[in-house]
Coordinates of C-alpha atoms and ligand atoms in Angstrom, one line a residue:
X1 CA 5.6 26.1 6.4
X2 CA 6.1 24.5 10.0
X3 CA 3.7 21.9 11.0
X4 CA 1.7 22.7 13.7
X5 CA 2.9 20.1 15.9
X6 CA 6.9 20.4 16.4
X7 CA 6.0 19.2 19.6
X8 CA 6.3 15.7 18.5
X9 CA 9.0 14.0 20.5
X10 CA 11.7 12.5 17.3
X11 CA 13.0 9.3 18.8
X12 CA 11.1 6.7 21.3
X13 CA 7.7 8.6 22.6
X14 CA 6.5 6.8 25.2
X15 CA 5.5 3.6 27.4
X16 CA 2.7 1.9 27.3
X17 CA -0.1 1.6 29.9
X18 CA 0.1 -2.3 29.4
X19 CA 1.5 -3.7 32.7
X20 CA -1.9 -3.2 34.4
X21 CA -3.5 -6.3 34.0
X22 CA -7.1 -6.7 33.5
X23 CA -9.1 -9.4 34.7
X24 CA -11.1 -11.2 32.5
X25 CA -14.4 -11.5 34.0
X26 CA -16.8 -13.8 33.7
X27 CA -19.0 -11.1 31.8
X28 CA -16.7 -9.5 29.9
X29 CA -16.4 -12.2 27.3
X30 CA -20.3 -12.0 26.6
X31 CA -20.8 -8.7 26.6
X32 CA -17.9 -8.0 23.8
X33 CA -19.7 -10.3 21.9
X34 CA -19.1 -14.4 23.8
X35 CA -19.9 -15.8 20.3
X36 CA -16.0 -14.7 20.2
X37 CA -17.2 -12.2 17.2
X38 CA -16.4 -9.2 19.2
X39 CA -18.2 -6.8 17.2
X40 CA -18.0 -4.1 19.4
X41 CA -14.3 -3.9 18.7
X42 CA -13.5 -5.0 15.3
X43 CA -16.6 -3.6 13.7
X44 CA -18.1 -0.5 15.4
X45 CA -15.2 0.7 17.0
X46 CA -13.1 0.1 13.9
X47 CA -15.3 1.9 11.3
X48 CA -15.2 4.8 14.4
X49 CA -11.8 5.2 13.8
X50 CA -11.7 4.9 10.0
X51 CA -13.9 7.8 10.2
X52 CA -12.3 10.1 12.4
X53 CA -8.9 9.3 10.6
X54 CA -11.0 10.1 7.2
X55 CA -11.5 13.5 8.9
X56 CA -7.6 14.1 9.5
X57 CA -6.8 16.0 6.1
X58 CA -4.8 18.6 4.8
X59 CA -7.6 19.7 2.0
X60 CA -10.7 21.4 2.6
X61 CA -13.6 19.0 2.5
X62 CA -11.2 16.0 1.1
X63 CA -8.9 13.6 2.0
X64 CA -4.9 14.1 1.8
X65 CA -2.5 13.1 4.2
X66 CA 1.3 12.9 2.7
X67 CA 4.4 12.1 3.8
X68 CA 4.8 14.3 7.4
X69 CA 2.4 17.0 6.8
X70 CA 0.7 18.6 9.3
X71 CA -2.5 16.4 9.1
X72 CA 0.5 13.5 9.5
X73 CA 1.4 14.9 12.6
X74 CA -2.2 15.1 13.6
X75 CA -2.9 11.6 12.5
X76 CA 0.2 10.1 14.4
X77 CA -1.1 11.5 17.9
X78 CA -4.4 9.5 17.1
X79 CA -3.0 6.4 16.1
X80 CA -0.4 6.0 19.3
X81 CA -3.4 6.7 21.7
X82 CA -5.2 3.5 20.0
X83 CA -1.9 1.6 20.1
X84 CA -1.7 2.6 23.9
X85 CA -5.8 1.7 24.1
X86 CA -4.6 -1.7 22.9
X87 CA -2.0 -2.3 25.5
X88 CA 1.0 -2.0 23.0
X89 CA 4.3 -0.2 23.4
X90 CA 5.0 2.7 21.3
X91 CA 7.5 4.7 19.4
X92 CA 7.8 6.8 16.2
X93 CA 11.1 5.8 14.4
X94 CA 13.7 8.9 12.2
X95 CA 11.3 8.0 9.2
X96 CA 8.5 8.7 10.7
X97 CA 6.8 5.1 10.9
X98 CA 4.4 4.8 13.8
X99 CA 5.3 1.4 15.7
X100 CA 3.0 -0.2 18.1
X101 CA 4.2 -3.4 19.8
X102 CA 4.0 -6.0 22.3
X103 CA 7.0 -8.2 23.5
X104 CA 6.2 -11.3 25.3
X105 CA 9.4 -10.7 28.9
X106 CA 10.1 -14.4 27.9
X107 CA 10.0 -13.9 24.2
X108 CA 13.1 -14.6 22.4
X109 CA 11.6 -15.5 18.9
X110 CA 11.4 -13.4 16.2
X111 CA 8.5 -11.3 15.7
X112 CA 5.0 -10.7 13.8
X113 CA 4.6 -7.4 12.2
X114 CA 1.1 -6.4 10.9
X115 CA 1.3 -3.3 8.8
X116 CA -0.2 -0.5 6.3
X117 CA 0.4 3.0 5.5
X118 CA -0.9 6.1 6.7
X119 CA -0.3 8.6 4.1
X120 CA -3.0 9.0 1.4
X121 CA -3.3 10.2 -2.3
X122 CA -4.9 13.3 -3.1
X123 CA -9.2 13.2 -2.9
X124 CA -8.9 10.2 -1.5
X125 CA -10.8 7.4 0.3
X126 CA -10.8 6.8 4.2
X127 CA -9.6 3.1 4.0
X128 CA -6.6 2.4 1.7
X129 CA -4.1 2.2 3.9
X130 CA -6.0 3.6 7.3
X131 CA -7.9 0.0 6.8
X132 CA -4.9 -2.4 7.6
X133 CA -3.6 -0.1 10.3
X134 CA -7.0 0.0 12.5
X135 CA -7.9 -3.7 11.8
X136 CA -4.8 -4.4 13.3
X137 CA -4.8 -2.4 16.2
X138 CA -8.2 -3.4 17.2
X139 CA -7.2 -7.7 16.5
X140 CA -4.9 -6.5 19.2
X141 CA -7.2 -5.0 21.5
X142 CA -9.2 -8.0 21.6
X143 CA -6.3 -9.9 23.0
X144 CA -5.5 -7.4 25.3
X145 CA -9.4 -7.5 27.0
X146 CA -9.7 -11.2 26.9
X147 CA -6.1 -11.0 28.7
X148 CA -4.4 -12.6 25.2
X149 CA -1.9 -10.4 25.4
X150 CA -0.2 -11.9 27.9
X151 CA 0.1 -15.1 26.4
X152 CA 1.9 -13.9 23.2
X153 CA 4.5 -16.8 22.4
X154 CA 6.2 -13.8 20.2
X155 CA 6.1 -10.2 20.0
X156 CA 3.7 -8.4 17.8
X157 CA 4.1 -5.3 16.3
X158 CA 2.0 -3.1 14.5
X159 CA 3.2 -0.2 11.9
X160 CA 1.7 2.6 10.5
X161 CA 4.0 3.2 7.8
X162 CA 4.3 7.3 7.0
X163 CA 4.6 6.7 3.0
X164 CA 3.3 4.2 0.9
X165 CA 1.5 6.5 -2.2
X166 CA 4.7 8.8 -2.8
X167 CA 2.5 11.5 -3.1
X168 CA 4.6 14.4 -2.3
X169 CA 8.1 13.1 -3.6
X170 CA 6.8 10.9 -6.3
X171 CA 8.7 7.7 -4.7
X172 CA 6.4 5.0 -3.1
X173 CA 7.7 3.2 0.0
X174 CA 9.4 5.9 1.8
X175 CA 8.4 4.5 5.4
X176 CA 8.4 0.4 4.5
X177 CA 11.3 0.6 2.3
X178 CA 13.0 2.2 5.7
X179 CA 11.8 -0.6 7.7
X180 CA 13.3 -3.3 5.5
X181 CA 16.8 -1.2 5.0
X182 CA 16.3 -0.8 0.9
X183 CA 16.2 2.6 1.4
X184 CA 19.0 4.6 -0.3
X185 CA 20.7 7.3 1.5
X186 CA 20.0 9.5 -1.7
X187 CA 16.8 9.4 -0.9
X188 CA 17.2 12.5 1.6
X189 CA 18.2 14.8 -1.4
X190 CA 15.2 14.3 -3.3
X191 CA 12.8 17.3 -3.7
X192 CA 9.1 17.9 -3.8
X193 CA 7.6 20.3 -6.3
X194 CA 8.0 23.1 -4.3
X195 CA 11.8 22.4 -3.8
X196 CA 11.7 21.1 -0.3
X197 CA 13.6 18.2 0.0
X198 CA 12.7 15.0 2.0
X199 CA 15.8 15.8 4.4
X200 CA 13.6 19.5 4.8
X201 CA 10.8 17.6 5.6
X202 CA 12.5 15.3 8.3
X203 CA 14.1 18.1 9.8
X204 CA 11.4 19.9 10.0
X205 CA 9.2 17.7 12.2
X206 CA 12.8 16.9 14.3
X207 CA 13.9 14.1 12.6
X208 CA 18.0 13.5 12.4
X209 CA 17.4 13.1 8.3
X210 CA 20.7 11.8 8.6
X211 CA 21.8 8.3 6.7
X212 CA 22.9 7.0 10.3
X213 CA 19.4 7.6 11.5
X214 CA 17.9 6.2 8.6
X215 CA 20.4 3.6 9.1
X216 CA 18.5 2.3 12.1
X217 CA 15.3 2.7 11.1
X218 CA 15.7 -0.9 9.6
X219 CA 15.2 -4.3 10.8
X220 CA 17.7 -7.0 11.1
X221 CA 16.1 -10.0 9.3
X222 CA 17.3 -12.2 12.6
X223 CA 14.7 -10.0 14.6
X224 CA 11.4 -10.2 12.1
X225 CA 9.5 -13.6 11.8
X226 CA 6.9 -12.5 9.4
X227 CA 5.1 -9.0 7.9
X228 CA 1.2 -9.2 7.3
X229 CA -1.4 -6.5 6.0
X230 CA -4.9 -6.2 5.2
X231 CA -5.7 -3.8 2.6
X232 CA -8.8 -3.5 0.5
X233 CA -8.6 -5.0 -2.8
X234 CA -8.7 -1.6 -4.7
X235 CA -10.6 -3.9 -7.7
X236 CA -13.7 -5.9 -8.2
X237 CA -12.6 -9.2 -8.0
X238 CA -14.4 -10.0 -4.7
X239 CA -17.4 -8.3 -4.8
X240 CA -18.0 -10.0 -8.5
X241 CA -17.3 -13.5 -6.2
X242 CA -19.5 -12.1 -3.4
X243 CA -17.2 -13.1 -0.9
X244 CA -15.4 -10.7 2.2
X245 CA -11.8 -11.2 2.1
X246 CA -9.3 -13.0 -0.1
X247 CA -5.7 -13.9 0.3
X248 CA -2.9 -12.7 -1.9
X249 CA -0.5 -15.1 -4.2
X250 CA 1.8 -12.2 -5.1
X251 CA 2.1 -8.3 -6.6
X252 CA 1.9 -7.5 -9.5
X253 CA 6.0 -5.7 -10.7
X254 CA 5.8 -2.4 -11.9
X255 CA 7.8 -0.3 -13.9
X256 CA 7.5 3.3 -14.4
X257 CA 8.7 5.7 -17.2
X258 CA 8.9 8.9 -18.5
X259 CA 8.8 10.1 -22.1
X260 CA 10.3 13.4 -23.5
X261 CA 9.1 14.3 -26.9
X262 CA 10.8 17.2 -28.0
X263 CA 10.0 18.8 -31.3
X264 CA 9.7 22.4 -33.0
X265 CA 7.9 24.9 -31.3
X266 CA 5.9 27.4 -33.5
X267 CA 3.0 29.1 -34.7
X268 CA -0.5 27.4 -35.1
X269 CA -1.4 29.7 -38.2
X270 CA 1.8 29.8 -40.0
X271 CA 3.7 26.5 -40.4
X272 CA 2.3 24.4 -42.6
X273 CA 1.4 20.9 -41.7
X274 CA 4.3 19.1 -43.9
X275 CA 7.0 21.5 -42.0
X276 CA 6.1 20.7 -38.7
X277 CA 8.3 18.5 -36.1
X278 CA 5.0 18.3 -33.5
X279 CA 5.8 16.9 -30.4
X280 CA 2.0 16.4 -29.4
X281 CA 0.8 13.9 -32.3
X282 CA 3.9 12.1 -31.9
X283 CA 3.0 11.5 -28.1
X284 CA -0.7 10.7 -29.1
X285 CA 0.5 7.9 -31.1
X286 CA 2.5 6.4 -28.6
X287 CA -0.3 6.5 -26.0
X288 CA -2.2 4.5 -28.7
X289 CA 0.4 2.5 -29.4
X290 CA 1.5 1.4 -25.7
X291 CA -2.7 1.0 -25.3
X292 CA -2.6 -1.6 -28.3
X293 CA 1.0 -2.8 -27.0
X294 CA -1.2 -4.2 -23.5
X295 CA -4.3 -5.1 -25.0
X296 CA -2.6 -7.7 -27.6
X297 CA 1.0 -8.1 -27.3
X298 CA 1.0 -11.2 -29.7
X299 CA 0.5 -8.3 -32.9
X300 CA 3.8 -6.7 -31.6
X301 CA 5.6 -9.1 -30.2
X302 CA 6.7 -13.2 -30.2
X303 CA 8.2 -13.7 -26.8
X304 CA 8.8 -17.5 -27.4
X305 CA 12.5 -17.3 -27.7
X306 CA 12.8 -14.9 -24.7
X307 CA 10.6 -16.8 -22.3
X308 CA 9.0 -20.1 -23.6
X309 CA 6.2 -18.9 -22.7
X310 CA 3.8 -16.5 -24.1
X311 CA 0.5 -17.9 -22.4
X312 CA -2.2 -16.4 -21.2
X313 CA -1.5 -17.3 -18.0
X314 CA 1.8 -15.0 -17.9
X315 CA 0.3 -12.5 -19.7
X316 CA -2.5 -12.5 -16.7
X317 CA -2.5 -8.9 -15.0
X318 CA -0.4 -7.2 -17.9
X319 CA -2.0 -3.1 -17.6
X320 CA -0.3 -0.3 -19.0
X321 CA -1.1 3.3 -18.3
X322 CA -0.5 7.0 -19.3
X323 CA -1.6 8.9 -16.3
X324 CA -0.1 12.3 -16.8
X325 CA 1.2 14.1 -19.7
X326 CA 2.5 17.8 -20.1
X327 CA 3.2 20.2 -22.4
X328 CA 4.5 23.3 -23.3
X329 CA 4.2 25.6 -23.7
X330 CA 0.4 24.8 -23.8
X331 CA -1.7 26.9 -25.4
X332 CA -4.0 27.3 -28.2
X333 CA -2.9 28.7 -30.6
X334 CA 1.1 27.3 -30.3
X335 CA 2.7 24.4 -31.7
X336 CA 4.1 22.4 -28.7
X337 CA 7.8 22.4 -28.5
X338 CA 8.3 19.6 -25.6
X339 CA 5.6 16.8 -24.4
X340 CA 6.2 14.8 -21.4
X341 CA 4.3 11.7 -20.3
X342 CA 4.3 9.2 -17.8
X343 CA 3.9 5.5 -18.6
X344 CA 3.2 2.8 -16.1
X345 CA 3.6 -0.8 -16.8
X346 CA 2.4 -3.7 -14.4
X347 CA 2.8 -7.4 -14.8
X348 CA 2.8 -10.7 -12.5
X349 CA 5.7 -12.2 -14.7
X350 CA 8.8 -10.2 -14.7
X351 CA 9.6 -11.4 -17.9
X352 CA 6.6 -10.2 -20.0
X353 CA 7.2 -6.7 -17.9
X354 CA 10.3 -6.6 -19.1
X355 CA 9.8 -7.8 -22.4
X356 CA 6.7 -4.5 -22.5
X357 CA 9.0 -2.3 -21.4
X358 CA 11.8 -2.6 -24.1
X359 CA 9.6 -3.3 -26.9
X360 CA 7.7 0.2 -26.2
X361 CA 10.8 2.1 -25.6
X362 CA 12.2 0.4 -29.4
X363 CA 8.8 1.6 -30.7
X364 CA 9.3 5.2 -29.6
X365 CA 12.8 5.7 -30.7
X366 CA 11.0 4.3 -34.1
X367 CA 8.5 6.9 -34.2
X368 CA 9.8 9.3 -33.2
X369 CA 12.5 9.0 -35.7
X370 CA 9.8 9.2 -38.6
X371 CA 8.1 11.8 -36.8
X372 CA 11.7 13.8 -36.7
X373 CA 11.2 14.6 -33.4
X374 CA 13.5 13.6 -30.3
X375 CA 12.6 11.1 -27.8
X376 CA 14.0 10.3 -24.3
X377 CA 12.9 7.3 -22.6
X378 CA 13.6 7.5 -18.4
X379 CA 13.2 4.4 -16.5
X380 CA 11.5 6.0 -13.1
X381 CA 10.8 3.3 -11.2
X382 CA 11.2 -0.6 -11.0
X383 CA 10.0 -3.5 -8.7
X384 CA 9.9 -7.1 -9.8
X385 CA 6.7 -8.9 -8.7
X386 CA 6.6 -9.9 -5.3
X387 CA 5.2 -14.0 -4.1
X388 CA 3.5 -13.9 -1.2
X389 CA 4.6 -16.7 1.6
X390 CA 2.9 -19.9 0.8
X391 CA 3.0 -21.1 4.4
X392 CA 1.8 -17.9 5.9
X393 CA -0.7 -17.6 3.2
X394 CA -2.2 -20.5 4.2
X395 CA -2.5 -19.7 7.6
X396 CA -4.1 -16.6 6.5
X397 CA -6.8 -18.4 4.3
X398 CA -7.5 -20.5 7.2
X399 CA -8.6 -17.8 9.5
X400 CA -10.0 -15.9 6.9
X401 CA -12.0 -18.4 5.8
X402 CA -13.2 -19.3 9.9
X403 CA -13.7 -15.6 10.5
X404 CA -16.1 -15.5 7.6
X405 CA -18.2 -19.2 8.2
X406 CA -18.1 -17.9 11.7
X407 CA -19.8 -14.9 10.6
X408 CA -22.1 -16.2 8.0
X409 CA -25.5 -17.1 10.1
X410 CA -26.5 -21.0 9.8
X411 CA -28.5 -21.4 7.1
X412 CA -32.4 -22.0 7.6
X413 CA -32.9 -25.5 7.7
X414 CA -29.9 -27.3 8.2
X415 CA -27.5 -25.2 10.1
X416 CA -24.3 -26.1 8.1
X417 CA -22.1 -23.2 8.2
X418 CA -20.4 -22.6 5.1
X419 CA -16.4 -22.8 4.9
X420 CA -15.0 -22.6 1.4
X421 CA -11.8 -21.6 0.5
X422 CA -11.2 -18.1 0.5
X423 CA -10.5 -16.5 -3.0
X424 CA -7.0 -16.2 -3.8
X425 CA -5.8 -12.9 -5.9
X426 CA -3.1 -11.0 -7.7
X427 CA -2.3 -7.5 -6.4
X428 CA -2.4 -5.3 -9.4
X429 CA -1.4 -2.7 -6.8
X430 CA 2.1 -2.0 -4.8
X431 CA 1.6 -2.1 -1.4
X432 CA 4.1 -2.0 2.1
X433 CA 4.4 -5.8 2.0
X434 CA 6.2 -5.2 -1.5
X435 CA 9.1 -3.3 0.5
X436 CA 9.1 -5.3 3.3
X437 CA 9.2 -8.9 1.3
X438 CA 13.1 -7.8 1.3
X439 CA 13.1 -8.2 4.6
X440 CA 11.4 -11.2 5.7
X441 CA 8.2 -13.4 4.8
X442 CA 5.1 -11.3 3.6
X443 CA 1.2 -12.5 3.1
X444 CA -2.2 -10.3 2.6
X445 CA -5.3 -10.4 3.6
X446 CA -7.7 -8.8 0.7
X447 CA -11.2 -6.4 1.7
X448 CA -14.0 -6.7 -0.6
X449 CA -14.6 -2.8 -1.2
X450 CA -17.7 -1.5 -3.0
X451 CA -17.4 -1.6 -6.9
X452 CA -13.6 -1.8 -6.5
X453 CA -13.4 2.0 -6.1
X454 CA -10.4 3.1 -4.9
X455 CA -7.8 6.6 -4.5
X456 CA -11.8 8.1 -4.4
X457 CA -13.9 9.7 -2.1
X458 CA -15.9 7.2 -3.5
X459 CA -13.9 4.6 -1.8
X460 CA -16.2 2.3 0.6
X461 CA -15.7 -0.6 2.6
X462 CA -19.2 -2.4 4.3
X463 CA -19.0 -2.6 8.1
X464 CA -19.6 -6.3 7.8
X465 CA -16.4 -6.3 5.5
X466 CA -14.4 -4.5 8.6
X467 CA -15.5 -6.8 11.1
X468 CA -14.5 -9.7 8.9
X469 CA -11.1 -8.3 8.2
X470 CA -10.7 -7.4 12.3
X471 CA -11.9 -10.9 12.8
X472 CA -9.9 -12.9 10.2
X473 CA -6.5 -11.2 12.1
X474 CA -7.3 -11.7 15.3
X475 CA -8.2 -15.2 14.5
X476 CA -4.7 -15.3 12.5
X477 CA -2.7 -14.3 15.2
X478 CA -4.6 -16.1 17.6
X479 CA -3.9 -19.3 16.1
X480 CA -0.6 -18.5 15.2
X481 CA 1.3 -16.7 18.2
X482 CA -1.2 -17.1 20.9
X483 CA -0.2 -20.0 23.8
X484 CA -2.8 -22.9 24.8
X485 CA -3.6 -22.1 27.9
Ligands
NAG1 C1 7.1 -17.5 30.1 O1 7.8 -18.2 31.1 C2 7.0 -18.7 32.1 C3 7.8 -19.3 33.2 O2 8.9 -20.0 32.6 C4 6.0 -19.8 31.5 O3 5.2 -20.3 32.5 C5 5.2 -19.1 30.4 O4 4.4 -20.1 29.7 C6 6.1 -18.4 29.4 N1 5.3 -17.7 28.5 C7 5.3 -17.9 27.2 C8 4.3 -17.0 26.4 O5 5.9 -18.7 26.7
NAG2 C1 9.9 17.6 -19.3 O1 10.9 17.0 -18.6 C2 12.1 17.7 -18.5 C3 13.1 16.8 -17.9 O2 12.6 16.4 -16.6 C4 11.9 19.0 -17.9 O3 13.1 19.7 -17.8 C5 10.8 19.8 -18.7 O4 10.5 21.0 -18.0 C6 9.5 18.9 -18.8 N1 8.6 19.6 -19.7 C7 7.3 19.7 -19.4 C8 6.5 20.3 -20.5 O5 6.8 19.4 -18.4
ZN3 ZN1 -2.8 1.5 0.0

């Protein structure tokens, strides 16, 4: 099925409307807010724009926007007239990534790159993803009205990256992972469910989806200084804390399996129970198992000799999930012949991942063997954890943490703002900045989002909680690329 709009130019769209300059008046700093909050901007125009991009779907009455689809398209159009609005220079690149960006004429240095995705799960909420892309745009805007802009020391770039969630082709990263060059040409090949492959896809909307063109899609590390992203937290860390934003130490790695349990097909009524090689039971018992496996690896498991450690502190984010499991051929009254699950394991030491990951696969070759039934174990997906830049994270706590004193009215009687540190979190979550620490120095700004509720219409983010995020950027850049006058 053609998108609707194959009128979408593949290479370099257009200019930008930038070289008009505007004067900053006298008024102009008061009236977007000359307490230098700007809430006109970074709050109600910003949760605007959430909004309509909630609206941009492909379902009726919910949210899903994957990898090119016609509500892509749609979205793509909106998002490079707000780049424009903000005086940037834009372009959509062969994998579809939408680039915003400003280059200072005398700029040689390398640049900034704020970032999120565009693409969303299925039924999902309007700010994973949408929520680092507008934030950023809108930082940007205010330095483009209070004639900022100008006085970049080195360009700045937004991205709205076309895949993070891997909806469609079950691979995450298609758009970052472009970016930062770890993208393997084999990727073109792969197929949705429908059989439409991601080279289809590309061609369709009239991308090359050729490895050359994919080829250039990525950066030369001599050209990027840094990557940053706001993203809500997608847990309830910070609300529990009752603070705005937090800064990231690192991701969480993840590994991915699936599990083929194949066994004897048959009839409900007539095999008796001591005959039967049942595929299903066997698969229930490992979901247990994996789920007792997580919860208290010290009953399975000594990891002493492996990594001297087996604290609690390396053990900290260890969750392990079975989020889809299939049979056939499913029904009632039929002894499965063939289960297949999915199993996803997530860990901030690489080590303990690891260790989870080949201790469950020796338990299912183990059980399955006394079940006499046969197992296949396929590694899917793999990504170490991922540090987060201790310098840039620092800079990022420091203008998080003046965005949100700033914001915080003086108290009743003594008018001390309060400053403290901003809380500092573990991604359980992959996000862009996982793909794009391969190319240069990555740090993330957390959103406090309402019971941790995310990948749900459910999702929500307070306005207050935007305008903080908008804030904390500009405030980030500003400190960190902007020229003394
Ligand atoms: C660009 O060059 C001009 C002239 O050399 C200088 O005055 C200006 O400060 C430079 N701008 C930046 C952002 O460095
Ligand atoms: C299980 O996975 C195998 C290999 O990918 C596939 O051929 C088979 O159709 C799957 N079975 C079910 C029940 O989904
Ligand atoms: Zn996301």
């Amino acid at each position: 099925m053609a998108p609707s709009s194959s009128s979408l130019p593949a290479v370099v769209l257009l200019l930008s409307v930038l070289f008009v300059s505007i004067p900053v008046l006298d008024g102009l700093e008061l009236e977007l807010g000359g307490d230098g909050l700007y809430r006109e901007i970074l709050r109600d125009e910003t949760v605007l724009r959430l909004k309509e991009l909630g609206k941009i779907s492909d379902g009726e009455g919910f949210l899903e926007r994957t990898f090119l689809s016609p509500a892509s398209i749609r979205a793509t159009h909106v998002i490079v007239g707000w780049m424009k609005d903000a005086g940037l220079t834009t372009w959509i690149d062969q994998m579809g990534n939408i680039h915003g960006r400003y280059e200072p004429s005398n700029s040689t240095d390398k640049a900034l790159l704020i970032g999120s995705h565009m693409d969303t799960v299925i039924d999902a909420g309007m700010y994973d993803g949408a929520l680092g892309i507008v934030c950023a745009i809108s930082a940007l805007k205010v330095l483009k009205v209070t004639g900022k802009l100008e006085r970049l020391t080195r360009p700045v770039e937004v991205i709205a990256f076309s895949d993070e969630e891997g909806v469609r082709f079950q691979t995450t990263f298609l758009g970052s992972a472009a970016v930062a060059g770890i993208l393997p040409e084999s990727i073109l090949q792969v197929s949705d469910k429908s059989g439409t492959t991601v080279e289809d896809v590309l061609k369709l909307n009239s991308f090359k989806a050729t490895a050359a063109a994919l080829g250039q899609v990525k950066y030369s590390p001599e050209s990027v200084g840094s990557y940053v992203e706001v993203h809500l937290e997608q847990g309830p860390v910070l609300e529990a804390l009752r603070y705005p934003l937090g800064v990231v130490k690192g991701i969480a790695g993840q590994t991915r399996l699936k599990v083929i349990v194949d066994g004897s097909q048959g009839h409900a009524g007539t095999v008796p129970m001591k005959l039967r090689r049942d595929p299903m039971v066997a698969a229930a018992e490992l979901v247990v198992t994996l789920e007792s496996l997580c919860k208290d690896p010290s009953r399975f498991l000594t990891y002493d000799e492996e990594c001297g450690c087996f604290t609690e502190e390396s053990l900290a984010g260890l969750v392990c999930t079975v989020g889809e499991l299939l049979t056939w051929p499913s029904a009632s009254n039929v002894i499965p012949g063939q289960v297949n699950f999915t199993v996803d394991i997530r860990a901030m030491d690489d080590v303990v991942r690891e260790t989870i990951v080949a201790s469950f696969s020796r338990i299912v070759m183990q059980r399955c063997d006394d079940r006499l039934v046969d197992c296949a174990v396929e590694h899917k997906h793999s990504a170490p954890a991922t540090p987060c830049d201790a310098e840039l994270t620092t800079q990022l706590e420091l203008a998080t943490r003046s965005a949100v004193s700033a914001m915080t009215p003086p108290s009743i009687g003594g008018g001390q703002r309060r400053a403290e540190p901003t809380p500092v979190l573990m991604s359980g979550a992959g996000h862009d900045a996982m793909a794009m620490a391969r190319l240069t120095k990555v740090a993330m700004v957390f959103v406090r989002c309402r019971g941790g509720v995310s990948h749900s219409p459910e999702e929500h983010v307070a306005e207050d909680d935007v305008w903080a995020a908008g804030l904390a950027l500009l405030r980030f850049v500003d400190q960190t690329v902007v020229a003394e006058l």
